[in-house]
Short mmCIF file of C-alpha atoms in Angstrom, two decimals:
data_model
loop_
_atom_site.label_atom_id
_atom_site.label_comp_id
_atom_site.label_asym_id
_atom_site.label_seq_id
_atom_site.Cartn_x
_atom_site.Cartn_y
_atom_site.Cartn_z
CA MET A 576 0.00 0.00 0.00
CA THR A 577 1.63 3.22 -1.06
CA LEU A 578 1.22 6.59 0.53
CA ASN A 579 -0.81 7.82 -2.42
CA GLU A 580 -3.43 5.19 -1.79
CA ILE A 581 -3.74 6.04 1.86
CA PHE A 582 -3.60 9.80 1.54
CA PRO A 583 -7.24 10.61 0.67
CA SER A 584 -8.45 8.33 3.43
CA LEU A 585 -6.04 9.91 5.89
CA LEU A 586 -7.30 13.33 4.87
CA LYS A 587 -10.88 12.28 5.41
CA SER A 588 -10.15 10.81 8.79
CA SER A 589 -8.21 13.88 9.94
CA ALA A 590 -11.02 16.13 8.80
CA LEU A 591 -13.51 14.00 10.70
CA HIS A 592 -11.47 14.27 13.88
CA ILE A 593 -10.96 17.97 13.59
CA VAL A 594 -14.67 18.53 13.04
CA LEU A 595 -15.50 16.38 16.04
CA ALA A 596 -12.96 18.13 18.23
CA ILE A 597 -14.25 21.56 17.28
CA GLY A 598 -17.80 20.43 17.91
CA LEU A 599 -16.88 19.14 21.32
CA VAL A 600 -14.93 22.21 22.31
CA ILE A 601 -17.72 24.50 21.24
CA SER A 602 -20.66 22.55 22.59
CA VAL A 603 -19.31 21.10 25.80
CA SER A 604 -18.46 23.41 28.60
CA PHE A 605 -19.28 22.38 32.08
CA GLU A 606 -20.31 25.24 34.25
CA ASP A 607 -20.32 24.67 37.93
CA ASP A 608 -22.72 26.75 39.87
CA THR A 609 -20.81 29.00 42.16
CA PRO A 610 -23.23 30.73 44.49
CA ASP A 611 -24.27 34.21 43.44
CA VAL A 612 -23.12 35.61 46.75
CA LEU A 613 -19.55 35.55 45.70
CA GLN A 614 -19.97 37.10 42.31
CA VAL A 615 -19.39 40.76 42.65
CA THR A 616 -19.92 43.34 40.02
CA LEU A 617 -18.77 46.90 40.18
CA ASN A 618 -22.31 48.00 40.77
CA GLN A 619 -22.24 48.80 44.46
CA GLU A 620 -25.93 48.62 45.24
CA LYS A 621 -26.33 45.17 43.82
CA ALA A 622 -23.26 43.82 45.50
CA ILE A 623 -24.45 45.04 48.88
CA GLU A 624 -27.85 43.50 48.43
CA ALA A 625 -26.36 40.18 47.39
CA ILE A 626 -24.20 40.02 50.45
CA SER A 627 -26.87 41.13 52.84
CA VAL A 628 -28.79 37.97 52.06
CA ASP A 629 -26.15 35.81 53.62
CA GLN A 630 -23.67 37.62 55.72
CA LYS A 631 -24.74 40.06 58.30
CA ALA A 632 -21.21 40.97 59.17
CA VAL A 633 -20.44 41.97 55.66
CA GLU A 634 -23.60 43.96 55.48
CA GLN A 635 -22.63 45.91 58.55
CA ARG A 636 -19.18 46.52 57.25
CA ILE A 637 -20.52 47.69 53.93
CA LYS A 638 -22.97 50.00 55.64
CA GLU A 639 -20.08 51.59 57.43
CA LEU A 640 -18.29 51.94 54.20
CA LYS A 641 -21.36 53.49 52.67
CA ASN A 642 -21.57 56.01 55.49
CA ASN A 643 -17.94 56.81 54.93
CA ASP A 644 -18.75 57.24 51.31
CA VAL A 645 -21.49 59.73 52.03
CA SER A 646 -19.30 61.82 54.31
CA LYS A 647 -16.54 61.75 51.75
CA LYS A 648 -18.95 62.86 49.09
CA ARG A 649 -20.02 65.76 51.27
CA LYS A 650 -16.42 66.78 51.72
CA GLU A 651 -15.93 66.54 48.04
CA GLU A 652 -18.87 68.83 47.42
CA GLN A 653 -17.46 71.32 49.88
CA ARG A 654 -14.22 71.25 48.06
CA ILE A 655 -15.91 71.87 44.76
CA LYS A 656 -17.76 74.81 46.26
CA ASN A 657 -14.47 76.26 47.47
CA LEU A 658 -13.07 75.88 44.04
CA GLU A 659 -16.01 77.71 42.57
CA LYS A 660 -15.54 80.51 45.04
CA ARG A 661 -11.95 80.80 44.07
CA ALA A 662 -12.90 80.95 40.44
CA ASN A 663 -15.33 83.79 41.23
CA GLU A 664 -12.62 85.68 43.03
CA ALA A 665 -10.35 85.28 40.08
CA ARG A 666 -13.05 86.67 37.83
CA LYS A 667 -13.50 89.70 40.06
CA LYS A 668 -9.78 90.28 40.05
CA ARG A 669 -9.78 90.21 36.34
CA GLN A 670 -12.55 92.78 36.20
CA ALA A 671 -10.63 95.05 38.56
CA GLU A 672 -7.62 94.73 36.33
CA ALA A 673 -9.69 95.72 33.33
CA ARG A 674 -10.93 98.81 35.18
CA ARG A 675 -7.41 99.77 36.10
CA ILE A 676 -6.36 99.50 32.50
CA LYS A 677 -9.21 101.79 31.46
CA LYS A 678 -8.09 104.38 33.95
CA LEU A 679 -4.57 104.27 32.64
CA GLU A 680 -5.92 104.78 29.17
CA GLN A 681 -7.83 107.85 30.26
CA GLN A 682 -4.76 109.28 31.91
CA ARG A 683 -2.82 108.74 28.78
CA GLN A 684 -5.44 110.51 26.71
CA ALA A 685 -5.38 113.49 29.07
CA LYS A 686 -1.65 113.73 28.71
CA GLU A 687 -1.97 113.67 24.96
CA ARG A 688 -4.48 116.50 25.06
CA GLU A 689 -2.05 118.61 27.12
CA LYS A 690 0.66 117.93 24.65
CA LYS A 691 -1.58 119.03 21.82
CA LYS A 692 -2.32 122.29 23.62
CA ALA A 693 1.35 122.94 24.09
CA GLU A 694 1.92 122.34 20.42
CA ALA A 695 -0.83 124.75 19.49
CA ALA A 696 0.80 127.39 21.75
CA THR A 697 4.14 126.87 20.05
CA LYS A 698 2.43 127.18 16.69
CA LYS A 699 0.89 130.49 17.66
CA ALA A 700 4.24 131.71 18.86
CA LYS A 701 5.74 130.71 15.57
CA ALA A 702 3.06 132.61 13.66
CA LYS A 703 3.84 135.70 15.66
CA GLN A 704 7.49 135.28 14.93
CA LYS A 705 6.69 135.04 11.26
CA ILE A 706 4.82 138.31 11.32
CA GLU A 707 7.69 139.92 13.09
CA GLN A 708 10.04 138.54 10.56
CA ASN A 709 7.91 139.91 7.82
CA LYS A 710 8.02 143.26 9.46
CA ALA A 711 11.75 143.07 9.73
CA ALA A 712 11.91 142.14 6.08
CA LYS A 713 9.89 145.12 5.16
CA ALA A 714 12.06 147.27 7.27
CA LYS A 715 15.08 145.84 5.63
CA ALA A 716 13.64 146.29 2.14
CA ASN A 717 16.47 148.29 0.99
CA LYS A 718 18.99 145.68 2.12
CA GLU A 719 18.02 143.05 -0.46
CA LYS A 720 20.94 140.76 0.00
CA ALA A 721 20.45 140.58 3.69
CA GLU A 722 16.77 140.16 3.21
CA LYS A 723 17.22 137.31 0.75
CA ALA A 724 19.61 135.60 3.06
CA ALA A 725 17.21 136.06 5.93
CA LYS A 726 14.36 134.70 3.85
CA ALA A 727 16.34 131.67 2.83
CA ALA A 728 17.26 131.08 6.42
CA ALA A 729 13.64 131.39 7.51
CA LYS A 730 12.53 128.96 4.86
CA LYS A 731 15.13 126.47 5.88
CA ARG A 732 14.18 126.74 9.48
CA LYS A 733 10.50 126.30 8.64
CA LYS A 734 11.27 123.13 6.76
CA GLU A 735 13.26 121.77 9.60
CA GLU A 736 10.57 122.55 12.07
CA LYS A 737 7.98 120.87 9.94
CA ALA A 738 10.10 117.73 9.64
CA LEU A 739 10.62 117.74 13.36
CA ALA A 740 6.89 118.02 14.00
CA ASP A 741 6.17 115.17 11.59
CA ALA A 742 8.73 112.92 13.22
CA GLN A 743 7.30 113.66 16.60
CA LYS A 744 3.81 112.88 15.45
CA ALA A 745 4.85 109.55 13.92
CA ARG A 746 6.74 108.57 17.03
CA LYS A 747 3.74 109.31 19.21
CA GLN A 748 1.43 107.29 17.04
CA LYS A 749 3.82 104.36 17.13
CA GLU A 750 4.06 104.51 20.86
CA VAL A 751 0.32 104.45 21.24
CA GLU A 752 0.02 101.46 18.94
CA GLU A 753 2.69 99.52 20.78
CA LYS A 754 1.15 100.20 24.09
CA ARG A 755 -2.23 98.95 22.94
CA LYS A 756 -0.73 95.79 21.48
CA ALA A 757 1.19 94.95 24.60
CA GLU A 758 -1.93 95.48 26.64
CA ALA A 759 -3.96 93.11 24.48
CA ALA A 760 -1.28 90.42 24.59
CA ARG A 761 -1.04 90.67 28.34
CA GLN A 762 -4.77 90.29 28.74
CA LYS A 763 -4.89 87.28 26.48
CA ALA A 764 -2.08 85.52 28.33
CA LEU A 765 -3.85 86.19 31.60
CA GLU A 766 -7.07 84.66 30.34
CA GLU A 767 -5.33 81.58 29.02
CA GLN A 768 -3.51 81.01 32.22
CA LEU A 769 -6.74 81.23 34.14
CA LEU A 770 -8.44 78.75 31.83
CA GLN A 771 -5.61 76.27 32.15
CA GLU A 772 -5.65 76.56 35.86
CA GLN A 773 -9.32 75.78 35.93
CA LEU A 774 -8.88 72.75 33.66
CA ALA A 775 -6.11 71.36 35.79
CA GLN A 776 -8.25 71.75 38.86
CA GLU A 777 -11.13 69.90 37.28
CA GLN A 778 -8.86 67.08 36.20
CA ALA A 779 -7.44 66.76 39.65
CA VAL A 780 -10.92 66.53 41.08
CA ARG A 781 -11.86 63.78 38.65
CA ALA A 782 -8.71 61.76 39.33
CA LYS A 783 -9.32 62.05 43.00
CA ALA A 784 -12.87 60.77 42.62
CA LYS A 785 -11.66 57.74 40.63
CA GLN A 786 -9.04 57.00 43.24
CA GLN A 787 -11.71 57.22 45.88
CA GLN A 788 -13.88 54.72 44.05
CA VAL A 789 -11.03 52.25 43.67
CA LEU A 790 -10.26 52.59 47.35
CA THR A 791 -13.82 51.89 48.37
CA GLU A 792 -13.90 48.89 46.05
CA VAL A 793 -10.74 47.62 47.63
CA GLU A 794 -12.30 48.05 51.05
CA LYS A 795 -15.35 46.13 49.98
CA TYR A 796 -13.34 43.27 48.57
CA LYS A 797 -11.25 43.21 51.69
CA ALA A 798 -14.42 42.84 53.68
CA MET A 799 -15.59 40.07 51.42
CA ILE A 800 -12.29 38.25 51.68
CA MET A 801 -12.54 38.50 55.44
CA ALA A 802 -16.05 37.12 55.30
CA ARG A 803 -14.89 34.28 53.11
CA ILE A 804 -12.18 33.43 55.58
CA ALA A 805 -14.61 33.66 58.46
CA GLN A 806 -16.89 31.24 56.65
CA ASN A 807 -14.37 28.43 56.75
CA PHE A 808 -12.87 29.50 60.05
CA LEU A 809 -13.01 26.94 62.82
CA LYS A 810 -13.55 28.92 66.01
CA ASP A 811 -12.38 28.06 69.42
CA GLU A 812 -13.11 29.61 72.78
CA LYS A 813 -9.42 30.25 73.29
CA MET A 814 -9.37 32.62 70.36
CA LYS A 815 -11.67 35.11 71.95
CA GLY A 816 -10.37 38.63 71.59
CA LYS A 817 -7.26 37.58 69.76
CA GLN A 818 -6.23 38.54 66.26
CA CYS A 819 -3.72 37.86 63.55
CA ARG A 820 -2.11 39.92 60.84
CA LEU A 821 -2.13 38.21 57.47
CA ASN A 822 -0.46 38.80 54.14
CA ILE A 823 -2.19 37.28 51.14
CA ARG A 824 -1.09 37.26 47.52
CA LEU A 825 -3.69 36.57 44.90
CA ALA A 826 -3.63 35.57 41.26
CA PHE A 827 -5.90 37.42 38.84
CA ASN A 828 -8.69 34.86 39.22
CA GLY A 829 -8.59 35.02 42.98
CA LEU A 830 -6.39 31.97 43.48
CA VAL A 831 -4.31 32.32 46.60
CA THR A 832 -0.69 32.03 45.60
CA LYS A 833 0.75 32.75 48.98
CA ALA A 834 -0.62 33.33 52.43
CA ILE A 835 1.54 34.04 55.44
CA SER A 836 0.93 35.33 58.89
CA LEU A 837 2.74 38.49 59.87
CA GLY A 838 2.28 37.99 63.55
CA GLY A 839 -0.43 37.74 66.13
CA ASP A 840 -1.99 34.92 68.04
CA LYS A 841 -0.57 31.62 66.84
CA LEU A 842 -3.83 29.73 67.13
CA VAL A 843 -5.83 32.32 65.21
CA CYS A 844 -3.16 32.59 62.53
CA GLU A 845 -3.07 28.86 61.96
CA ALA A 846 -6.82 28.60 61.79
CA ALA A 847 -7.01 31.56 59.42
CA LEU A 848 -4.36 30.12 57.10
CA ARG A 849 -6.15 26.78 57.12
CA SER A 850 -9.37 28.49 56.22
CA ILE A 851 -7.68 30.36 53.38
CA ARG A 852 -6.26 27.12 52.07
CA MET A 853 -9.70 25.62 52.23
CA ALA A 854 -11.26 28.52 50.39
CA ASP A 855 -8.67 28.15 47.63
CA THR A 856 -9.96 31.18 45.79
CA LEU A 857 -10.96 34.50 47.28
CA PRO A 858 -13.25 37.07 45.73
CA VAL A 859 -11.39 39.59 43.64
CA SER A 860 -12.53 42.38 41.41
CA LYS A 861 -12.40 42.18 37.65
CA ASP A 862 -11.49 45.85 37.59
CA ARG A 863 -7.79 46.10 36.91
CA ALA A 864 -7.14 49.09 39.08
CA VAL A 865 -8.92 47.48 42.00
CA PHE A 866 -7.15 44.20 41.49
CA GLU A 867 -3.78 45.94 41.51
CA GLN A 868 -4.60 47.02 45.04
CA LEU A 869 -5.84 43.58 46.03
CA LYS A 870 -2.97 41.62 44.56
CA ASN A 871 -0.89 41.77 47.65
CA ILE A 872 -2.87 42.71 50.73
CA ASN A 873 -2.25 42.84 54.40
CA PHE A 874 -5.00 42.87 56.94
CA THR A 875 -5.83 41.95 60.45
CA PHE A 876 -8.16 39.09 60.99
CA LYS A 877 -10.18 38.92 64.13
CA PRO A 878 -12.60 36.05 64.77
CA ASP A 879 -15.93 37.30 66.05
CA PHE A 880 -18.02 35.46 68.62
CA MET B 416 -10.55 26.61 40.30
CA SER B 417 -12.23 28.52 37.56
CA SER B 418 -15.97 28.52 37.46
CA GLU B 419 -15.96 27.08 33.98
CA LEU B 420 -14.28 23.88 32.92
CA SER B 421 -14.07 23.56 29.19
CA PHE B 422 -13.11 20.45 27.34
CA PHE B 423 -9.93 22.09 26.24
CA ASP B 424 -8.94 23.01 29.80
CA LEU B 425 -9.37 19.45 30.92
CA ILE B 426 -6.94 18.24 28.29
CA ILE B 427 -4.40 21.00 28.77
CA LYS B 428 -4.30 20.73 32.53
CA ALA B 429 -3.91 16.96 32.64
CA SER B 430 -0.64 15.48 33.77
CA PHE B 431 2.07 14.67 31.28
CA LEU B 432 1.53 10.92 31.18
CA VAL B 433 -2.20 11.30 30.75
CA GLN B 434 -1.56 13.73 27.94
CA ILE B 435 0.70 11.20 26.25
CA VAL B 436 -2.00 8.57 26.62
CA MET B 437 -4.49 10.94 25.05
CA LEU B 438 -2.10 11.65 22.20
CA ILE B 439 -1.62 7.94 21.54
CA LEU B 440 -5.36 7.40 21.54
CA LEU B 441 -5.91 10.29 19.18
CA ALA B 442 -3.28 8.90 16.80
CA LEU B 443 -4.86 5.42 16.99
CA SER B 444 -8.25 6.90 16.26
CA VAL B 445 -6.97 8.85 13.27
CA ILE B 446 -5.14 5.83 11.86
CA SER B 447 -8.06 3.49 12.40
CA TRP B 448 -10.42 5.86 10.65
CA THR B 449 -7.94 6.09 7.79
CA MET B 450 -8.00 2.30 7.57
CA ILE B 451 -11.79 2.30 7.71
CA PHE B 452 -12.15 4.68 4.81
CA GLN B 453 -9.51 2.88 2.82
CA ARG B 454 -10.91 -0.62 3.41
CA GLN B 455 -14.40 0.56 2.63
CA LYS B 456 -13.24 1.81 -0.73
CA VAL B 457 -11.30 -1.37 -1.52
CA LEU B 458 -14.09 -3.73 -0.51
CA LYS B 459 -16.69 -1.82 -2.44
CA GLN B 460 -14.49 -1.88 -5.50
CA ALA B 461 -13.93 -5.62 -5.14
CA HIS B 462 -17.65 -6.24 -4.82
CA VAL B 463 -18.50 -4.16 -7.87
CA SER B 464 -15.80 -5.67 -10.03
CA SER B 465 -16.75 -9.25 -9.12
CA ARG B 466 -20.36 -8.53 -9.97
CA LYS B 467 -19.32 -7.08 -13.33
CA PHE B 468 -17.03 -9.98 -14.15
CA GLU B 469 -19.67 -12.55 -13.31
CA ASP B 470 -22.10 -10.82 -15.62
CA ARG B 471 -19.60 -10.97 -18.41
CA PHE B 472 -18.66 -14.56 -17.68
CA TRP B 473 -22.19 -15.83 -17.76
CA SER B 474 -23.17 -13.80 -20.80
CA GLY B 475 -22.08 -16.81 -22.90
CA SER B 476 -19.08 -15.29 -24.60
CA ASP B 477 -16.15 -17.42 -25.63
CA LEU B 478 -13.86 -18.19 -22.68
CA SER B 479 -10.64 -18.07 -24.65
CA LYS B 480 -11.59 -14.69 -26.01
CA LEU B 481 -12.27 -13.47 -22.51
CA TYR B 482 -8.92 -14.84 -21.38
CA ASN B 483 -7.12 -13.05 -24.21
CA GLU B 484 -8.77 -9.84 -23.28
CA LEU B 485 -7.86 -10.15 -19.63
CA SER B 486 -4.31 -11.36 -20.12
CA ALA B 487 -3.62 -8.22 -22.14
CA ARG B 488 -3.67 -6.32 -18.82
CA THR B 489 -2.17 -8.86 -16.47
CA ASN B 490 -0.91 -6.43 -13.85
CA SER B 491 -4.24 -4.80 -13.07
CA LEU B 492 -6.32 -7.91 -12.56
CA GLU B 493 -8.29 -8.19 -9.38
CA GLY B 494 -10.70 -10.56 -7.71
CA LEU B 495 -12.48 -12.95 -10.00
CA GLU B 496 -10.51 -11.82 -13.03
CA SER B 497 -7.20 -13.00 -11.64
CA LEU B 498 -8.88 -16.19 -10.42
CA PHE B 499 -10.20 -16.87 -13.90
CA CYS B 500 -6.92 -16.03 -15.58
CA SER B 501 -4.75 -18.25 -13.43
CA GLY B 502 -7.23 -21.14 -13.72
CA PHE B 503 -7.61 -20.85 -17.46
CA LYS B 504 -3.87 -20.48 -18.01
CA GLU B 505 -3.12 -23.62 -16.05
CA PHE B 506 -5.90 -25.50 -17.79
CA ALA B 507 -4.66 -24.50 -21.24
CA ARG B 508 -1.09 -25.38 -20.36
CA LEU B 509 -2.00 -28.83 -19.05
CA SER B 510 -4.45 -29.68 -21.79
CA LYS B 511 -1.85 -28.78 -24.42
CA ASN B 512 0.28 -31.66 -23.40
CA ASN B 513 -1.95 -34.56 -24.22
CA MET B 514 -0.43 -36.97 -21.77
CA ALA B 515 -2.46 -35.72 -18.86
CA SER B 516 -5.77 -37.25 -18.00
CA SER B 517 -8.78 -35.08 -17.23
CA GLY B 518 -8.32 -35.79 -13.51
CA THR B 519 -4.78 -34.43 -13.38
CA ILE B 520 -5.74 -31.41 -15.50
CA MET B 521 -8.50 -30.55 -13.09
CA ASP B 522 -6.27 -31.07 -10.08
CA GLY B 523 -3.69 -28.63 -11.40
CA THR B 524 -6.27 -26.08 -12.41
CA HIS B 525 -7.94 -26.26 -9.06
CA ARG B 526 -4.68 -25.81 -7.22
CA SER B 527 -3.65 -22.77 -9.17
CA MET B 528 -7.08 -21.21 -8.67
CA ARG B 529 -6.92 -21.83 -4.93
CA VAL B 530 -3.61 -20.06 -4.77
CA ALA B 531 -5.06 -17.08 -6.64
CA LEU B 532 -8.08 -17.10 -4.34
CA SER B 533 -6.02 -17.02 -1.19
CA ARG B 534 -3.91 -14.16 -2.59
CA GLU B 535 -7.01 -12.14 -3.33
CA ILE B 536 -8.46 -12.74 0.11
CA GLU B 537 -5.15 -11.76 1.65
CA LYS B 538 -5.31 -8.48 -0.22
CA LEU B 539 -8.83 -7.81 1.01
CA GLU B 540 -8.01 -8.63 4.60
CA ALA B 541 -4.96 -6.38 4.80
CA ASN B 542 -5.06 -4.03 7.80
CA LEU B 543 -8.22 -5.52 9.22
CA SER B 544 -6.14 -6.94 12.07
CA PHE B 545 -5.08 -3.42 12.94
CA LEU B 546 -8.69 -2.38 13.38
CA ALA B 547 -9.26 -5.39 15.61
CA THR B 548 -6.24 -4.48 17.70
CA VAL B 549 -7.34 -0.86 18.10
CA GLY B 550 -10.83 -2.01 19.02
CA SER B 551 -9.58 -4.28 21.74
CA ILE B 552 -6.69 -2.33 23.27
CA SER B 553 -7.65 1.34 23.14
CA PRO B 554 -10.14 1.05 26.02
CA TYR B 555 -7.30 -0.40 28.09
CA ILE B 556 -4.96 2.41 27.16
CA GLY B 557 -7.66 4.92 28.10
CA LEU B 558 -8.27 3.12 31.33
CA PHE B 559 -4.58 3.25 32.10
CA GLY B 560 -4.61 7.02 31.63
CA THR B 561 -7.64 7.34 33.85
CA VAL B 562 -6.20 5.21 36.61
CA TRP B 563 -2.99 7.17 36.53
CA GLY B 564 -4.82 10.49 36.61
CA ILE B 565 -7.03 9.46 39.51
CA MET B 566 -3.99 8.14 41.33
CA ASN B 567 -2.32 11.52 40.99
CA ALA B 568 -5.46 13.29 42.10
CA PHE B 569 -5.63 11.22 45.26
CA ILE B 570 -1.94 11.58 45.98
CA SER B 571 -2.20 15.35 45.81
CA LEU B 572 -5.33 15.11 47.91
CA GLY B 573 -3.39 13.31 50.62
CA ALA B 574 -1.26 16.37 51.20
CA VAL B 575 -4.28 18.46 52.14
CA LYS B 576 -5.68 18.33 55.64
CA GLN B 577 -9.28 19.06 54.83
CA ALA B 578 -10.36 17.60 51.53
CA THR B 579 -13.34 18.95 49.69
CA LEU B 580 -15.15 17.64 46.68
CA GLN B 581 -14.02 20.69 44.76
CA MET B 582 -10.44 19.54 45.07
CA VAL B 583 -11.00 16.02 43.80
CA ALA B 584 -13.50 16.64 41.07
CA PRO B 585 -11.38 18.35 38.39
CA GLY B 586 -8.60 15.78 38.66
CA ILE B 587 -11.01 12.91 38.22
CA ALA B 588 -12.76 14.67 35.37
CA GLU B 589 -9.40 15.13 33.68
CA ALA B 590 -8.57 11.50 34.14
CA LEU B 591 -11.91 10.31 32.81
CA ILE B 592 -11.32 12.16 29.56
CA ALA B 593 -8.71 9.51 28.76
CA THR B 594 -11.26 6.71 29.06
CA ALA B 595 -13.69 8.66 26.93
CA MET B 596 -11.07 9.00 24.24
CA GLY B 597 -10.23 5.31 24.42
CA LEU B 598 -13.86 4.39 23.89
CA PHE B 599 -14.09 6.96 21.15
CA ALA B 600 -11.27 5.22 19.31
CA ALA B 601 -12.43 1.69 20.07
CA ILE B 602 -16.12 1.79 19.16
CA PRO B 603 -15.82 2.63 15.45
CA ALA B 604 -12.86 0.29 15.11
CA VAL B 605 -14.86 -2.66 16.48
CA VAL B 606 -17.97 -1.82 14.49
CA PHE B 607 -16.12 -1.51 11.24
CA TYR B 608 -13.93 -4.54 11.92
CA ASN B 609 -17.02 -6.71 12.24
CA ARG B 610 -18.59 -5.18 9.18
CA PHE B 611 -15.50 -5.62 7.05
CA ALA B 612 -14.85 -9.15 8.28
CA HIS B 613 -18.36 -10.05 7.24
CA LYS B 614 -17.92 -8.45 3.84
CA VAL B 615 -14.62 -10.25 3.26
CA GLU B 616 -16.28 -13.53 4.20
CA LYS B 617 -19.04 -12.88 1.72
CA LEU B 618 -16.56 -12.09 -1.02
CA ASP B 619 -14.61 -15.20 -0.07
CA SER B 620 -17.64 -17.45 -0.48
CA ASN B 621 -18.52 -15.64 -3.69
CA TYR B 622 -15.05 -16.31 -5.09
CA GLY B 623 -15.20 -19.92 -3.91
CA ASN B 624 -18.51 -20.48 -5.66
CA PHE B 625 -17.20 -18.99 -8.84
CA MET B 626 -14.12 -21.17 -8.63
CA GLU B 627 -16.20 -24.32 -8.31
CA GLU B 628 -18.47 -23.34 -11.15
CA PHE B 629 -15.60 -22.45 -13.39
CA SER B 630 -13.77 -25.69 -12.67
CA ASN B 631 -16.97 -27.49 -13.44
CA ILE B 632 -17.05 -25.95 -16.89
CA LEU B 633 -13.39 -26.69 -17.44
CA HIS B 634 -13.86 -30.25 -16.28
CA ARG B 635 -16.61 -30.70 -18.79
CA GLN B 636 -14.32 -29.47 -21.53
CA ALA B 637 -11.46 -31.70 -20.40
CA VAL B 638 -13.66 -34.77 -20.35
CA ALA B 639 -15.01 -33.97 -23.78
CA LYS B 640 -11.46 -33.58 -25.10
CA SER B 641 -10.20 -36.85 -23.65
CA GLU B 642 -13.21 -38.65 -25.06
CA THR B 643 -12.58 -37.35 -28.56
CA LYS B 644 -8.95 -38.39 -28.15
CA VAL B 645 -9.90 -41.88 -27.26
#
């Protein structure tokens, strides 16, 4: 029997197996019913209700947490109000600034007006001088050479004066323009800075809120882990009033990878570790941020009687 | 312990030896199905060709003409054709030399046909023993994997102070997969082995009948020849 003879049959058989395997993998999945109590979603209300059915201790703990939550929220609101107040103050400041700028402008205009008056006075003086010069010219009619020279000189001086006046005018205009521009730029920069400040503040507030949520989640899961341990915990009268500090490391699915006692009553610690081993998996959050906090946790376990 | 155990997980998480057992069983299953498809094809072909040849044989055409036709393609003869050819060849050879009596001619012809028959049957039966072997041993292999897996599960259970059902169950489930696979390989192998064995038997008796009928015809011819000689 050569390979060529077998090959189509082999192909058929392989295809059959693959199809069967895929069918099995897709159709067969055994789900074991883990009680709903231990499945926690991020929805706080639901989670609390689910727990309250079974575990009074957890309920109490969560109520405390809730109270904490409320007070924290109130604080948060206060903070936001403060922020708003500050923003208002900033706005008022800005308005005051604007007013100040207006005043300055007015002062500047007054100065300009004075300058103009002074110019007019000089002009009048000049006109008088001209008339006098004319008179002198008439008087010196007979002295033509001198007169001509004087005339030329007067003309020259007039020209120079005119040029001077023009230059002065141009310079003044330029100055005014520059001043206005600088003012506008300054105002713009101020506004931008204020806006950015506000944005940053808002962002900070949001980040803080998120952090707060993660922290409360962590607290909740801690409480649930404690409850889980307490479930399997074998109590003894000797343990009354004693406690144990525990360090637990968890895998992403809640599997306990390591559990050690950090000190405390030996009896309680042993019993707690045994109970953790028995539980095998502990409730953890599916939220990544929350899990990061739960991955390696320390807490004090205290059996209640 | 995840809340969901899929088929795939069970196989992946099993211990190394159990995985090897599963691999062996999978290979056996694939090979046995290959054999099944192949044998099915061969047997069907043999059945069809024997039916065709018988039709031609009994249509009353000249036997020597039929022989000439068939001997033109000696290397692709199968089933009844090769039986006929070898029988007719021997008969012609023996009857050419006139010394032989009709009894000796028939003896020789019969012998050569029997040889051809056993060759053909051998061809048909090839690989059937493999199917039988797979059918009988793969449950044992699967069982071995299961026993080993359960053993491991219990050994690891011994290390724990307080055993729960949750600890034992996945290990046993993993181990039982091996038995399931063994049965999966064995059942078709057994079913098809029986089916093919029956088919081969039928073909065998078919060939045998033809052989007897053909030798009958040849015997008649031989007797007629020897009578004319005398």
